[in-house]
Amino acid sequence: MTTASQTNLEKLLARLLDRKPMRTEATLQADVRQLLLDGGLNLDENDLSVDLEAQVGDGRRIDIEVGFTAIETKKDLRSAAILKDAVKQLGGYVHARTEQVGQRYVGILTDGADWRAYSLSGDDLIQVSRFEVKQKTPPADLLRWLEGVLATAEGIRPTPDAIESRLGADSVSHKLDRATLTALYEEHKGLPTVKLKRELWARLLRSALGTQFEDSDELFIEHTLLVNSAEIIAHLVLGIDVTDMQPSTLVLGQRFEQAQIYGVVESDFFGWVIEVPGGEGFVRTVARRLTRYDWAKVEHDVLKVLYESVIAAETRKNQGEYYTPDWLAEKVVADAVTDPLNQRVLDPSCGSGTFLFHAARRYLQAAEDEGRPLRQTLIDISDHVAGIDLHPVAVALARVTYLLAIGRSRLVSDERGPIRVPVYLGDSVQWQQRTDLLDHGHLVIRTEEGGQLFENELRFSEHLLADAGRFDTIVNELADRATNRPPKSKPSLTTLFNRLGISSKDDQQELTENFRLLCHLVDNGRNHIWSYYVRNLARPMWLSREENRVDVLVGNPPWLSYRHMSEEMQELFKDMAQSRKLWRGDEVATHQDLSGLFIARAVQQYLAVDGTFAFVVPNPVLDRPYWSGFRAGHYPDSNETVKIAFSGSWDLRRLRPHFFPRGSAVIFGRRIQALIGEAAKGNTPVPLPTITERWTGKIPGRNSDWAHVQKWVKREDHELKFAGEDLISSPYRKRFWQGASIVPRVLFFVEQQETGPLGLGGGRVAVRSERSSTEKPPWKSLPDMEGVVEKEFVRPALLGESVLPFRLLPPRKVVLPIEGNATLLNGEHPHLERYPDLTNWWRAAEAQWMANRSSERLTLSEQLDFRHKLSDQLPATPLRVVYGKSGMHVSAALVDDPNAIIDHVLYWGTVATREEGMYLCAILNTPALTEVVRPLMAYSKDERHIDKAVWQLPIPEFNSLNPGHRRLAELGAAQAEHIAELPIDETANFVKLRRVIRSVLADSPEAEELDLLVRLLLE
């Protein structure tokens, strides 16, 4: 109901929301039209962008047409029949207009309250976004959604917030673009040129990311959209008007070549768009949408924001992609690059180019201060600041970021000469140790042609790589001539040899053979990619030659855990880590991380002797025992041993808010000569110092620069406490196990339902899925499981949030196929059919699992009993001690219900007596224990990963004859009794309850004695 104080837009929205039967479609059309004109959408009565009843051309009329959008209004869309007819009608309009305009045309269907956006997918009209107006919906929310569809606003400042809200994955603009691109790909993915690009893309990312690489068409489409957008933005940054440019010119970067700016936009994995019917129209649509932004005012990290807004956080985490805050990259570069005009800098894992931006800016400023000519400065910068990354999307974004660092004023200056952007697609780890790229002085590129992988090869003599510009020209011209010649012909290369001064008969013969193969690839539809592929693999290899190595390495290497690598990558990682003394044994294999080996390899391949480095790393590098080999600074290798003199570190784990999912640090060092025998004296590696610079403080916003951030950061020297090297210090280590992974939770965790007036009969219970806000896709969008099961299969389950110090909160309920006390049934077990209700529940759960699992590797039974963590709990013993696997403090309690199932966020161990249980609880719950074990824990944001770190301490097995042990048990029992009687609200947040209990325990009469006994025990 409206009031006099409401704004005109609020009144208008209230009328649109009102679906009263007496409202006519003409009234609704008029209100929608008024909303478009008054809503700040850059539409005007006189610009004729809004036409009532626009004619399609075949006698049909569109209710409202705005640019490339048809808006169809209906009185009420809640009727399924009306909605179906309206979609069919709108589909006719969109089909007709798409054919007329030659670009994507979209449709909106609305009754004022329900707004739906549609786009064509082949011949089908599909809904890509929906916005429902509620009573309290602000008009601005609806107008923002409409603007995303209509794309009418202009001069939008591309701030991070604007990029995220208008172009990110949740924006209607992105959904429309993605729907169109998906339809294009589905229709043409069988073409040889599309298949080739898709295959090479997957091959590269699989080698980089292991099992965490999601080899899916969906990700390939997302990457295609991102890269094509970035390439269009690259033009717009320079003020190039893209509205009238041919799509092929945009995607292939021909305007950059004309401007003598090389290596920014080129034919890559994602250029397939312009090679398929309908692709050019798609590129025009994306270009039209991106021209609405004022890219002259762009922030340099905007492409990082775009990537993070489109690619899901979970996907980025799984792939080890943790982008560095701008202020931290700025500070690292400032400290590492001390003489920018005389130091050559490389970021071997450059990501979206944040470190490159600051290194390039530092070089440009130094050159300007010295008065160097702009022309020479821009020629030289490509040899002084370079980047490598194995992720093709990152490379595309970093190249544009490099341009942003140079800046529009320098790029358009008449004083500048040719510019080469030195950001390359390459593998800095070189998993195959270069054997697949180098062969007797030749760069070898296998083309996967002829139905067999790696059957034919492109070969280039190494000396041709020395001059980067000349080599790029050779490769580009070979590829261009192969593409533009008459089919099946073999033109002469004499003019090319003469123009580029290629006089060696061996070189001429080799290039002629390469040209023959390129022609063959073109004739078989596998073209448009090899120039890009060759040049990007060549440059990293050239940089690895000893005479070409750089003076400074900076960056943030990939943080990829061993457990997330593919089996092949795990084997290579283990071999390479063992030979370099980085491997700490299978016992801690899952904690080991690619970043250490990456740094060792990057230093080995790219850093000159006496060159320095600065890398952002996971914080455990500083003090965890499994990083001791890396901290030693000596990495033997049969090809080339590496020795490091570490110079210092920054401990960043106490900064808030956290900018990575895990705690971080920065390490600094210098490469020293690795000699042997007498010559090696005095060349001893310098381990990472035990004194670190600890940073504490609260960072003010994500987009701050260092000048602003440093005011909020306290920096002071701090001595690191290294964990002991003996990883097994307590006999209890082998007696405690992690609980079961009872996931997906929607299939197992339940709430009991009312049975109704008729009841269910004896021994049966009605249940329904218990939902949680922490569920992940696709499970969180599934409907509840609901049904009846036999009571014996509904078990109590203890989660991490169930455990307080000395006390358990009420357990959750789970449906599990456990027969009796010891038999875990699976879908094939002959006993399952004895229980019809359980069978129905289990078959329904299996169907959901099969339809939604991310991998075909595990059945539902195998997932539930992964690594036997459920069956190992059967049959349960009467007494068990449990503690949480993570948290800032250890919380432990005694479990005396043998039916209780322990979840994976807890660790459990059997105790023989209640006295032994109280002994362990007393030790585990003391602040002294947490204080001593904390340096041994891994950490992630505010929580510590306790896991089995407590058993690295010398906690002896309980001995009832030991007076000290008995006293600890007595004190533990007294505290447990006190906490059991404590009145608490068991429905309150468990973190707050733990805090309350710890406070009560600290004030108890047993606290001081207990703390002293535990400290004495652990000494």
CSV table of N, CA, C and O in Angstrom, one decimal, residues 867-935:
chain,number,residue,atom,x,y,z
A,867,ARG,N,38.0,-44.5,2.9
A,867,ARG,CA,39.2,-44.9,3.7
A,867,ARG,C,38.8,-45.6,5.0
A,867,ARG,O,39.5,-45.5,6.0
A,868,HIS,N,37.6,-46.3,5.0
A,868,HIS,CA,37.1,-47.1,6.1
A,868,HIS,C,36.9,-46.3,7.3
A,868,HIS,O,36.9,-46.9,8.5
A,869,LYS,N,36.7,-45.0,7.2
A,869,LYS,CA,36.5,-44.2,8.4
A,869,LYS,C,35.2,-44.4,9.1
A,869,LYS,O,35.0,-44.0,10.3
A,870,LEU,N,34.2,-45.0,8.4
A,870,LEU,CA,33.0,-45.4,9.1
A,870,LEU,C,33.1,-46.8,9.7
A,870,LEU,O,32.8,-47.1,10.8
A,871,SER,N,33.5,-47.7,8.8
A,871,SER,CA,33.5,-49.1,9.3
A,871,SER,C,34.5,-49.3,10.4
A,871,SER,O,34.4,-50.2,11.2
A,872,ASP,N,35.6,-48.5,10.4
A,872,ASP,CA,36.6,-48.6,11.5
A,872,ASP,C,36.0,-48.2,12.9
A,872,ASP,O,36.5,-48.5,13.9
A,873,GLN,N,34.8,-47.6,12.9
A,873,GLN,CA,34.1,-47.3,14.1
A,873,GLN,C,33.2,-48.4,14.6
A,873,GLN,O,32.6,-48.3,15.7
A,874,LEU,N,33.2,-49.5,13.9
A,874,LEU,CA,32.3,-50.6,14.2
A,874,LEU,C,33.1,-51.8,14.6
A,874,LEU,O,34.0,-52.2,13.9
A,875,PRO,N,32.6,-52.6,15.6
A,875,PRO,CA,31.6,-52.2,16.6
A,875,PRO,C,32.3,-51.2,17.5
A,875,PRO,O,33.5,-51.3,17.9
A,876,ALA,N,31.5,-50.2,18.0
A,876,ALA,CA,32.0,-49.2,18.8
A,876,ALA,C,32.2,-49.7,20.3
A,876,ALA,O,31.6,-50.6,20.7
A,877,THR,N,33.2,-49.1,20.9
A,877,THR,CA,33.5,-49.5,22.3
A,877,THR,C,32.7,-48.6,23.3
A,877,THR,O,32.2,-47.5,22.9
A,878,PRO,N,32.5,-48.9,24.5
A,878,PRO,CA,31.7,-48.2,25.4
A,878,PRO,C,32.2,-46.7,25.7
A,878,PRO,O,31.4,-45.8,25.9
A,879,LEU,N,33.6,-46.6,25.7
A,879,LEU,CA,34.1,-45.3,26.0
A,879,LEU,C,35.1,-44.8,24.9
A,879,LEU,O,36.0,-45.5,24.5
A,880,ARG,N,34.9,-43.6,24.5
A,880,ARG,CA,35.8,-42.9,23.5
A,880,ARG,C,36.0,-41.5,23.9
A,880,ARG,O,35.1,-40.8,24.4
A,881,VAL,N,37.2,-41.0,23.6
A,881,VAL,CA,37.5,-39.5,23.7
A,881,VAL,C,37.4,-38.9,22.3
A,881,VAL,O,38.0,-39.5,21.4
A,882,VAL,N,36.8,-37.8,22.2
A,882,VAL,CA,36.8,-37.1,20.9
A,882,VAL,C,37.3,-35.7,21.1
A,882,VAL,O,37.2,-35.1,22.2
A,883,TYR,N,37.9,-35.1,20.0
A,883,TYR,CA,38.3,-33.7,20.1
A,883,TYR,C,38.2,-33.2,18.6
A,883,TYR,O,38.2,-33.9,17.7
A,884,GLY,N,38.0,-31.9,18.5
A,884,GLY,CA,37.8,-31.2,17.2
A,884,GLY,C,39.1,-31.2,16.4
A,884,GLY,O,40.2,-31.0,17.0
A,885,LYS,N,38.9,-31.4,15.1
A,885,LYS,CA,40.1,-31.4,14.2
A,885,LYS,C,40.7,-30.0,13.9
A,885,LYS,O,41.8,-29.8,13.5
A,886,SER,N,39.9,-29.0,14.2
A,886,SER,CA,40.4,-27.6,14.0
A,886,SER,C,39.7,-26.7,15.0
A,886,SER,O,38.7,-27.0,15.6
A,887,GLY,N,40.4,-25.5,15.1
A,887,GLY,CA,39.9,-24.5,16.1
A,887,GLY,C,41.1,-23.8,16.7
A,887,GLY,O,42.2,-24.3,16.6
A,888,MET,N,40.9,-22.6,17.3
A,888,MET,CA,41.9,-21.9,17.9
A,888,MET,C,42.3,-22.6,19.3
A,888,MET,O,43.4,-22.3,19.8
A,889,HIS,N,41.4,-23.4,19.8
A,889,HIS,CA,41.7,-24.1,21.1
A,889,HIS,C,41.2,-25.5,20.9
A,889,HIS,O,40.3,-25.8,20.3
A,890,VAL,N,41.9,-26.4,21.6
A,890,VAL,CA,41.5,-27.8,21.6
A,890,VAL,C,40.3,-28.0,22.5
A,890,VAL,O,40.3,-27.5,23.7
A,891,SER,N,39.3,-28.7,22.1
A,891,SER,CA,38.1,-29.0,22.9
A,891,SER,C,37.9,-30.5,22.8
A,891,SER,O,37.8,-31.1,21.7
A,892,ALA,N,37.8,-31.1,24.0
A,892,ALA,CA,37.7,-32.6,24.1
A,892,ALA,C,36.6,-33.0,25.1
A,892,ALA,O,36.4,-32.3,26.0
A,893,ALA,N,36.0,-34.2,24.8
A,893,ALA,CA,35.0,-34.7,25.7
A,893,ALA,C,35.0,-36.2,25.7
A,893,ALA,O,35.5,-36.8,24.7
A,894,LEU,N,34.4,-36.8,26.7
A,894,LEU,CA,34.2,-38.3,26.7
A,894,LEU,C,32.9,-38.7,26.2
A,894,LEU,O,31.9,-38.1,26.5
A,895,VAL,N,32.9,-39.7,25.3
A,895,VAL,CA,31.7,-40.2,24.7
A,895,VAL,C,31.4,-41.6,25.3
A,895,VAL,O,32.2,-42.5,25.2
A,896,ASP,N,30.2,-41.7,25.9
A,896,ASP,CA,29.9,-43.0,26.5
A,896,ASP,C,28.7,-43.7,25.8
A,896,ASP,O,28.1,-44.6,26.4
A,897,ASP,N,28.3,-43.3,24.6
A,897,ASP,CA,27.3,-43.9,23.9
A,897,ASP,C,27.9,-44.7,22.7
A,897,ASP,O,28.4,-44.1,21.7
A,898,PRO,N,27.9,-46.0,22.8
A,898,PRO,CA,28.5,-46.8,21.7
A,898,PRO,C,27.8,-46.7,20.4
A,898,PRO,O,28.4,-47.1,19.3
A,899,ASN,N,26.6,-46.2,20.3
A,899,ASN,CA,25.9,-46.1,19.1
A,899,ASN,C,26.2,-44.8,18.3
A,899,ASN,O,25.9,-44.7,17.2
A,900,ALA,N,26.9,-43.9,19.0
A,900,ALA,CA,27.2,-42.6,18.4
A,900,ALA,C,28.2,-42.8,17.3
A,900,ALA,O,29.2,-43.5,17.4
A,901,ILE,N,28.0,-42.1,16.1
A,901,ILE,CA,28.9,-42.1,15.0
A,901,ILE,C,29.7,-40.8,15.0
A,901,ILE,O,29.1,-39.7,15.2
A,902,ILE,N,31.0,-40.9,14.8
A,902,ILE,CA,31.8,-39.7,14.9
A,902,ILE,C,32.1,-39.2,13.5
A,902,ILE,O,32.5,-39.9,12.6
A,903,ASP,N,31.8,-37.9,13.3
A,903,ASP,CA,31.9,-37.2,12.0
A,903,ASP,C,33.4,-36.9,11.7
A,903,ASP,O,34.2,-36.8,12.6
A,904,HIS,N,33.7,-36.6,10.4
A,904,HIS,CA,35.1,-36.4,10.0
A,904,HIS,C,35.7,-35.1,10.6
A,904,HIS,O,37.0,-34.9,10.6
A,905,VAL,N,34.9,-34.2,11.2
A,905,VAL,CA,35.5,-33.0,11.8
A,905,VAL,C,36.0,-33.2,13.2
A,905,VAL,O,36.4,-32.3,13.9
A,906,LEU,N,35.9,-34.5,13.6
A,906,LEU,CA,36.4,-34.9,14.9
A,906,LEU,C,37.4,-36.0,14.8
A,906,LEU,O,37.4,-36.8,13.8
A,907,TYR,N,38.3,-36.1,15.8
A,907,TYR,CA,39.1,-37.3,16.0
A,907,TYR,C,38.6,-38.1,17.2
A,907,TYR,O,38.1,-37.5,18.1
A,908,TRP,N,38.7,-39.4,17.1
A,908,TRP,CA,38.3,-40.2,18.2
A,908,TRP,C,39.3,-41.3,18.6
A,908,TRP,O,40.1,-41.7,17.7
A,909,GLY,N,39.3,-41.7,19.8
A,909,GLY,CA,40.1,-42.8,20.2
A,909,GLY,C,39.5,-43.5,21.4
A,909,GLY,O,38.8,-42.9,22.2
A,910,THR,N,39.7,-44.8,21.5
A,910,THR,CA,39.1,-45.7,22.5
A,910,THR,C,39.9,-45.6,23.8
A,910,THR,O,41.2,-45.6,23.7
A,911,VAL,N,39.2,-45.5,24.9
A,911,VAL,CA,39.9,-45.6,26.2
A,911,VAL,C,39.4,-46.8,27.0
A,911,VAL,O,38.2,-47.2,26.9
A,912,ALA,N,40.2,-47.3,27.8
A,912,ALA,CA,39.8,-48.6,28.6
A,912,ALA,C,38.9,-48.3,29.7
A,912,ALA,O,38.1,-49.1,30.1
A,913,THR,N,39.2,-47.1,30.4
A,913,THR,CA,38.4,-46.8,31.6
A,913,THR,C,38.0,-45.3,31.5
A,913,THR,O,38.5,-44.5,30.8
A,914,ARG,N,37.0,-45.0,32.4
A,914,ARG,CA,36.6,-43.6,32.5
A,914,ARG,C,37.7,-42.8,33.0
A,914,ARG,O,37.9,-41.6,32.7
A,915,GLU,N,38.5,-43.4,33.9
A,915,GLU,CA,39.7,-42.7,34.5
A,915,GLU,C,40.6,-42.2,33.4
A,915,GLU,O,41.1,-41.1,33.4
A,916,GLU,N,40.9,-43.2,32.5
A,916,GLU,CA,41.8,-42.8,31.3
A,916,GLU,C,41.2,-41.7,30.5
A,916,GLU,O,41.9,-40.8,30.0
A,917,GLY,N,39.9,-41.8,30.3
A,917,GLY,CA,39.2,-40.7,29.5
A,917,GLY,C,39.3,-39.4,30.2
A,917,GLY,O,39.6,-38.4,29.5
A,918,MET,N,39.2,-39.3,31.5
A,918,MET,CA,39.3,-38.0,32.2
A,918,MET,C,40.7,-37.5,32.1
A,918,MET,O,41.0,-36.3,32.1
A,919,TYR,N,41.7,-38.4,32.2
A,919,TYR,CA,43.1,-38.1,32.1
A,919,TYR,C,43.4,-37.4,30.8
A,919,TYR,O,44.0,-36.3,30.7
A,920,LEU,N,42.9,-37.9,29.7
A,920,LEU,CA,43.1,-37.3,28.4
A,920,LEU,C,42.3,-36.0,28.2
A,920,LEU,O,42.9,-35.0,27.7
A,921,CYS,N,41.1,-36.0,28.7
A,921,CYS,CA,40.3,-34.7,28.6
A,921,CYS,C,40.9,-33.6,29.4
A,921,CYS,O,40.9,-32.5,28.9
A,922,ALA,N,41.5,-33.9,30.5
A,922,ALA,CA,42.1,-32.9,31.4
A,922,ALA,C,43.3,-32.3,30.6
A,922,ALA,O,43.5,-31.1,30.6
A,923,ILE,N,44.1,-33.2,30.0
A,923,ILE,CA,45.3,-32.7,29.2
A,923,ILE,C,44.8,-31.8,28.0
A,923,ILE,O,45.3,-30.7,27.8
A,924,LEU,N,43.9,-32.4,27.2
A,924,LEU,CA,43.6,-31.8,26.0
A,924,LEU,C,42.9,-30.5,26.1
A,924,LEU,O,43.0,-29.6,25.3
A,925,ASN,N,42.1,-30.3,27.2
A,925,ASN,CA,41.3,-29.1,27.4
A,925,ASN,C,42.1,-27.9,28.1
A,925,ASN,O,41.6,-26.8,28.2
A,926,THR,N,43.3,-28.2,28.5
A,926,THR,CA,44.0,-27.1,29.3
A,926,THR,C,44.6,-26.1,28.3
A,926,THR,O,45.1,-26.4,27.2
A,927,PRO,N,44.6,-24.8,28.7
A,927,PRO,CA,45.3,-23.8,27.9
A,927,PRO,C,46.7,-24.1,27.6
A,927,PRO,O,47.3,-23.7,26.6
A,928,ALA,N,47.4,-24.8,28.6
A,928,ALA,CA,48.8,-25.1,28.4
A,928,ALA,C,49.0,-26.0,27.2
A,928,ALA,O,50.0,-25.8,26.5
A,929,LEU,N,48.1,-27.0,27.0
A,929,LEU,CA,48.3,-27.9,25.9
A,929,LEU,C,48.1,-27.1,24.6
A,929,LEU,O,48.9,-27.2,23.7
A,930,THR,N,47.1,-26.2,24.5
A,930,THR,CA,46.9,-25.4,23.3
A,930,THR,C,48.1,-24.5,23.0
A,930,THR,O,48.5,-24.4,21.9
A,931,GLU,N,48.6,-24.0,24.1
A,931,GLU,CA,49.8,-23.1,23.9
A,931,GLU,C,51.0,-23.8,23.3
A,931,GLU,O,51.7,-23.3,22.4
A,932,VAL,N,51.2,-25.0,23.8
A,932,VAL,CA,52.4,-25.8,23.4
A,932,VAL,C,52.2,-26.4,22.0
A,932,VAL,O,53.1,-26.4,21.2
A,933,VAL,N,51.0,-26.8,21.7
A,933,VAL,CA,50.7,-27.5,20.4
A,933,VAL,C,50.5,-26.5,19.2
A,933,VAL,O,50.7,-26.8,18.1
A,934,ARG,N,50.2,-25.2,19.6
A,934,ARG,CA,49.8,-24.3,18.5
A,934,ARG,C,50.9,-24.1,17.5
A,934,ARG,O,50.6,-24.1,16.3
A,935,PRO,N,52.2,-24.0,17.8
A,935,PRO,CA,53.2,-23.9,16.8
A,935,PRO,C,53.3,-25.1,15.8
A,935,PRO,O,53.8,-25.0,14.7
